[in-house]
C-alpha positions as a Python dict, from the first residue, in 0.01 Angstrom:
ca = {
    (1, 'M'): (0, 0, 0),
    (2, 'A'): (-59, 351, -11),
    (3, 'E'): (174, 598, 98),
    (4, 'R'): (129, 776, 437),
    (5, 'D'): (52, 1149, 445),
    (6, 'P'): (387, 1307, 459),
    (7, 'Y'): (296, 1556, 725),
    (8, 'Q'): (212, 1250, 964),
    (9, 'V'): (535, 1092, 878),
    (10, 'L'): (731, 1402, 984),
    (11, 'G'): (494, 1481, 1255),
    (12, 'V'): (413, 1829, 1152),
    (13, 'S'): (86, 2047, 1090),
    (14, 'R'): (-18, 2154, 747),
    (15, 'G'): (55, 2502, 836),
    (16, 'A'): (427, 2424, 940),
    (17, 'S'): (684, 2665, 824),
    (18, 'D'): (987, 2540, 593),
    (19, 'A'): (1232, 2571, 917),
    (20, 'E'): (984, 2353, 1125),
    (21, 'I'): (944, 2077, 846),
    (22, 'K'): (1343, 2085, 809),
    (23, 'K'): (1390, 2045, 1184),
    (24, 'A'): (1156, 1752, 1196),
    (25, 'F'): (1310, 1589, 912),
    (26, 'R'): (1659, 1635, 1047),
    (27, 'K'): (1561, 1467, 1394),
    (28, 'L'): (1390, 1188, 1233),
    (29, 'A'): (1681, 1121, 977),
    (30, 'R'): (1923, 1103, 1273),
    (31, 'Q'): (1701, 881, 1464),
    (32, 'Y'): (1639, 622, 1190),
    (33, 'H'): (1972, 639, 995),
    (34, 'P'): (2101, 287, 923),
    (35, 'D'): (2453, 374, 1048),
    (36, 'R'): (2296, 444, 1374),
    (37, 'N'): (2087, 135, 1392),
    (38, 'D'): (2326, -128, 1300),
    (39, 'G'): (2192, -179, 949),
    (40, 'S'): (1851, -250, 1092),
    (41, 'A'): (1602, -301, 786),
    (42, 'T'): (1303, -174, 981),
    (43, 'A'): (1525, 146, 1063),
    (44, 'E'): (1626, 166, 689),
    (45, 'A'): (1258, 154, 583),
    (46, 'K'): (1152, 411, 803),
    (47, 'F'): (1452, 632, 703),
    (48, 'K'): (1348, 599, 346),
    (49, 'E'): (978, 700, 427),
    (50, 'V'): (1112, 1013, 624),
    (51, 'Q'): (1344, 1105, 309),
    (52, 'S'): (1028, 1053, 71),
    (53, 'A'): (811, 1254, 295),
    (54, 'Y'): (1047, 1528, 309),
    (55, 'D'): (1114, 1540, -74),
    (56, 'S'): (715, 1574, -78),
    (57, 'I'): (677, 1883, 136),
    (58, 'G'): (1011, 2016, 205),
    (59, 'D'): (952, 2364, 35),
    (60, 'A'): (665, 2569, -92),
    (61, 'K'): (674, 2436, -435),
    (62, 'S'): (670, 2066, -327),
    (63, 'R'): (392, 2150, -93),
    (64, 'R'): (170, 2300, -325),
    (65, 'E'): (211, 2020, -588),
    (66, 'H'): (157, 1769, -320),
    (67, 'E'): (-176, 1938, -192),
    (68, 'Q'): (-312, 1969, -548),
    (69, 'N'): (-238, 1616, -618),
    (70, 'Q'): (-399, 1500, -277),
    (71, 'M'): (-719, 1668, -360),
    (72, 'F'): (-847, 1384, -575),
    (73, 'A'): (-704, 1088, -395),
    (74, 'G'): (-1007, 1006, -204),
    (75, 'G'): (-1165, 822, -514),
    (76, 'G'): (-1518, 827, -623),
    (77, 'N'): (-1621, 1070, -906),
    (78, 'P'): (-1347, 1308, -954),
    (79, 'F'): (-1573, 1542, -1155),
    (80, 'G'): (-1837, 1609, -893),
    (81, 'G'): (-2195, 1628, -973),
    (82, 'R'): (-2459, 1380, -917),
    (83, 'G'): (-2516, 1019, -1062),
    (84, 'G'): (-2214, 926, -1258),
    (85, 'N'): (-2355, 664, -1484),
    (86, 'M'): (-2170, 731, -1816),
    (87, 'G'): (-2263, 417, -2012),
    (88, 'G'): (-2580, 342, -2205),
    (89, 'M'): (-2888, 555, -2165),
    (90, 'G'): (-2891, 577, -1790),
    (91, 'G'): (-2665, 898, -1768),
    (92, 'M'): (-2902, 1069, -2050),
    (93, 'G'): (-3229, 1061, -1866),
    (94, 'G'): (-3379, 745, -2026),
    (95, 'M'): (-3576, 678, -2369),
    (96, 'D'): (-3873, 899, -2251),
    (97, 'D'): (-3630, 1206, -2236),
    (98, 'I'): (-3484, 1131, -2585),
    (99, 'L'): (-3838, 1102, -2726),
    (100, 'S'): (-3955, 1418, -2565),
    (101, 'Q'): (-3647, 1600, -2731),
    (102, 'M'): (-3708, 1443, -3068),
    (103, 'F'): (-4089, 1491, -3090),
    (104, 'G'): (-4174, 1737, -2808),
    (105, 'G'): (-4348, 1455, -2610),
    (106, 'G'): (-4342, 1097, -2525),
    (107, 'G'): (-4510, 791, -2698),
    (108, 'G'): (-4472, 929, -3068),
    (109, 'G'): (-4640, 1252, -2995),
    (110, 'S'): (-5025, 1124, -2989),
    (111, 'Q'): (-5082, 1270, -2656),
    (112, 'R'): (-4816, 1521, -2516),
    (113, 'R'): (-4690, 1454, -2171),
    (114, 'Q'): (-4654, 1696, -1908),
    (115, 'Q'): (-4313, 1854, -1939),
    (116, 'R'): (-4062, 1761, -1667),
    (117, 'P'): (-3867, 2038, -1482),
    (118, 'Q'): (-3528, 2055, -1610),
    (119, 'A'): (-3254, 1919, -1377),
    (120, 'P'): (-2981, 2152, -1261),
    (121, 'Q'): (-2677, 2126, -1508),
    (122, 'E'): (-2381, 1888, -1369),
    (123, 'R'): (-2062, 2072, -1289),
    (124, 'G'): (-1719, 1945, -1202),
    (125, 'H'): (-1538, 2011, -863),
    (126, 'D'): (-1392, 2348, -800),
    (127, 'A'): (-1006, 2357, -812),
    (128, 'T'): (-777, 2510, -579),
    (129, 'A'): (-473, 2700, -644),
    (130, 'W'): (-214, 2906, -399),
    (131, 'L'): (-85, 3243, -495),
    (132, 'D'): (235, 3328, -261),
    (133, 'V'): (291, 3700, -234),
    (134, 'T'): (519, 3931, -31),
    (135, 'P'): (379, 4191, 214),
    (136, 'E'): (447, 4474, -41),
    (137, 'Q'): (275, 4289, -345),
    (138, 'A'): (-22, 4242, -125),
    (139, 'K'): (-31, 4597, -10),
    (140, 'E'): (-2, 4727, -372),
    (141, 'G'): (-184, 4476, -552),
    (142, 'G'): (-124, 4382, -912),
    (143, 'G'): (-119, 4111, -1180),
    (144, 'F'): (22, 3750, -1108),
    (145, 'N'): (68, 3422, -1291),
    (146, 'I'): (-52, 3119, -1129),
    (147, 'S'): (-47, 2746, -1222),
    (148, 'Y'): (-226, 2458, -1141),
    (149, 'T'): (-348, 2108, -1255),
    (150, 'Q'): (-701, 2079, -1408),
    (151, 'L'): (-888, 1747, -1434),
    (152, 'I'): (-1064, 1685, -1750),
    (153, 'P'): (-1263, 1397, -1887),
    (154, 'G'): (-1071, 1197, -2123),
    (155, 'T'): (-1174, 902, -2366),
    (156, 'H'): (-1330, 580, -2228),
    (157, 'G'): (-1393, 727, -1894),
    (158, 'S'): (-1033, 815, -1827),
    (159, 'I'): (-911, 1142, -1640),
    (160, 'D'): (-659, 1368, -1804),
    (161, 'R'): (-449, 1613, -1615),
    (162, 'K'): (-371, 1947, -1787),
    (163, 'R'): (-143, 2192, -1654),
    (164, 'K'): (-283, 2542, -1687),
    (165, 'T'): (-119, 2890, -1621),
    (166, 'L'): (-352, 3192, -1575),
    (167, 'R'): (-312, 3570, -1521),
    (168, 'V'): (-506, 3698, -1197),
    (169, 'K'): (-533, 4032, -1044),
    (170, 'V'): (-486, 4094, -711),
    (171, 'K'): (-663, 4381, -526),
    (172, 'P'): (-456, 4634, -326),
    (173, 'G'): (-457, 4546, 42),
    (174, 'S'): (-541, 4200, 17),
    (175, 'K'): (-517, 3996, 331),
    (176, 'N'): (-358, 3663, 407),
    (177, 'G'): (-639, 3378, 347),
    (178, 'S'): (-830, 3572, 133),
    (179, 'D'): (-963, 3431, -207),
    (180, 'M'): (-1069, 3484, -557),
    (181, 'R'): (-1328, 3286, -770),
    (182, 'L'): (-1264, 3231, -1123),
    (183, 'K'): (-1583, 3096, -1293),
    (184, 'G'): (-1546, 2775, -1512),
    (185, 'Q'): (-1170, 2745, -1458),
    (186, 'G'): (-1211, 2445, -1243),
    (187, 'H'): (-1202, 2074, -1308),
    (188, 'G'): (-1425, 1926, -1590),
    (189, 'H'): (-1728, 1719, -1590),
    (190, 'P'): (-1815, 1449, -1853),
    (191, 'Q'): (-2188, 1554, -1888),
    (192, 'G'): (-2177, 1918, -1764),
    (193, 'V'): (-1974, 2248, -1735),
    (194, 'N'): (-1643, 2305, -1537),
    (195, 'G'): (-1617, 2382, -1172),
    (196, 'D'): (-1465, 2700, -1060),
    (197, 'L'): (-1098, 2771, -963),
    (198, 'I'): (-1048, 2914, -609),
    (199, 'V'): (-737, 3123, -572),
    (200, 'K'): (-613, 3147, -239),
    (201, 'I'): (-368, 3423, -138),
    (202, 'R'): (-75, 3347, 113),
    (203, 'I'): (146, 3635, 212),
    (204, 'D'): (502, 3512, 281),
    (205, 'P'): (542, 3612, 666),
    (206, 'G'): (912, 3605, 626),
    (207, 'D'): (1213, 3389, 674),
    (208, 'G'): (1171, 3138, 966),
    (209, 'C'): (806, 3253, 1015),
    (210, 'R'): (472, 3093, 967),
    (211, 'W'): (96, 3200, 1000),
    (212, 'D'): (-111, 3073, 1271),
    (213, 'G'): (-457, 3212, 1196),
    (214, 'N'): (-414, 3579, 1141),
    (215, 'R'): (-96, 3613, 1337),
    (216, 'I'): (273, 3559, 1244),
    (217, 'V'): (467, 3332, 1453),
    (218, 'K'): (858, 3317, 1457),
    (219, 'E'): (1027, 3050, 1660),
    (220, 'V'): (1320, 3153, 1896),
    (221, 'E'): (1547, 2890, 2011),
    (222, 'I'): (1607, 2884, 2381),
    (223, 'T'): (1838, 2687, 2614),
    (224, 'Y'): (1682, 2462, 2880),
    (225, 'S'): (1858, 2652, 3154),
    (226, 'T'): (1744, 3001, 2995),
    (227, 'L'): (1373, 2868, 3010),
    (228, 'L'): (1399, 2760, 3367),
    (229, 'L'): (1617, 3056, 3510),
    (230, 'G'): (1507, 3314, 3257),
    (231, 'G'): (1757, 3574, 3088),
    (232, 'K'): (1801, 3760, 2779),
    (233, 'V'): (1850, 3634, 2424),
    (234, 'T'): (1897, 3800, 2071),
    (235, 'V'): (1621, 3780, 1834),
    (236, 'E'): (1602, 3908, 1460),
    (237, 'L'): (1250, 4006, 1331),
    (238, 'P'): (1155, 3955, 969),
    (239, 'N'): (1243, 4306, 875),
    (240, 'G'): (1581, 4256, 981),
    (241, 'V'): (1580, 4444, 1316),
    (242, 'K'): (1778, 4280, 1586),
    (243, 'G'): (1723, 4328, 1959),
    (244, 'K'): (1728, 4149, 2299),
    (245, 'I'): (1416, 4020, 2463),
    (246, 'T'): (1362, 3904, 2833),
    (247, 'I'): (1264, 3556, 2895),
    (248, 'P'): (1079, 3510, 3246),
    (249, 'P'): (1189, 3246, 3479),
    (250, 'L'): (1002, 2916, 3464),
    (251, 'S'): (887, 2950, 3087),
    (252, 'Q'): (781, 2653, 2904),
    (253, 'N'): (834, 2548, 2566),
    (254, 'G'): (574, 2688, 2337),
    (255, 'D'): (531, 3010, 2527),
    (256, 'R'): (495, 3334, 2329),
    (257, 'Q'): (602, 3696, 2350),
    (258, 'R'): (453, 3957, 2112),
    (259, 'I'): (694, 4212, 1954),
    (260, 'N'): (604, 4445, 1686),
    (261, 'N'): (300, 4239, 1588),
    (262, 'I'): (515, 3911, 1568),
    (263, 'D'): (467, 3627, 1806),
    (264, 'L'): (794, 3496, 1926),
    (265, 'E'): (743, 3120, 2024),
    (266, 'F'): (998, 2976, 2263),
    (267, 'V'): (1146, 2653, 2124),
    (268, 'L'): (1390, 2433, 2338),
    (269, 'A'): (1723, 2433, 2146),
    (270, 'E'): (1839, 2118, 1985),
    (271, 'T'): (2145, 1963, 2128),
    (272, 'E'): (2333, 1715, 1893),
    (273, 'K'): (2634, 1658, 2103),
    (274, 'L'): (2702, 1709, 2481),
    (275, 'T'): (3063, 1816, 2616),
    (276, 'K'): (3174, 1619, 2945),
    (277, 'K'): (3112, 1923, 3136),
    (278, 'Q'): (2768, 1955, 3022),
    (279, 'K'): (2682, 1583, 3075),
    (280, 'N'): (2824, 1618, 3446),
    (281, 'A'): (2615, 1920, 3488),
    (282, 'L'): (2301, 1734, 3370),
    (283, 'D'): (2376, 1425, 3585),
    (284, 'A'): (2374, 1666, 3864),
    (285, 'L'): (2048, 1803, 3770),
    (286, 'K'): (1911, 1455, 3756),
    (287, 'D'): (2013, 1390, 4097),
    (288, 'V'): (1827, 1669, 4239),
    (289, 'G'): (1513, 1592, 4033),
    (290, 'L'): (1555, 1812, 3725),
}
């Protein structure tokens, strides 16, 4: 049985930050830990699946390798192009084409046949690589090394993986999500030329932040009482500046507030353990419908 997508296992989006992935992992690991489920075999299997998913996408390097490995998991012809018949004469255009190449025509050359239009050359799939840079590096530009896995035709129809490292030049002022195309550096084709390599630029938005389109989002944990009643909380921006923001009364989990081009997203703070006083207070809230 094929393994489930690790993003689905952890219940996070593909654009989730390291902090979001770690948070989701910790929550599920606690939920399915065998010690909390009386040794249930089902819970243990789920716990192992969650651990495996986190190992696959728990950090930026692991995610890049996972994404590259999954690009070709869909089956079919991994090298792209048309046709795909690699055996016999079918993939070479047939006997008429061979005779035409040898004699300039068909049927032994007694009568030249009308020349067929040349078919477009087969090419492999484009490969994708991600280049993570700091905001300063994106602003100044420069040369950077990237590594990626290239698929090339092997012997007897096999597929070989080749790890490649290239030097690329980033233009000054590059934006997050911009890309560069390196011709002929993509995946190979058994009967044609290589595809291209698409290098996508990802600018590190800062610790605890993530990209949402063209906007940087930083999660701010808010207690349930502050979400409902409002109040002030201390936040630290990616540049290290600290300050207090005002939470409006009756705020909702997921609401945002924009500060210095950063979207601060309100996230309900996790509570792993309740004191007796907190439990009594929650019981009282439940009695009045909250």
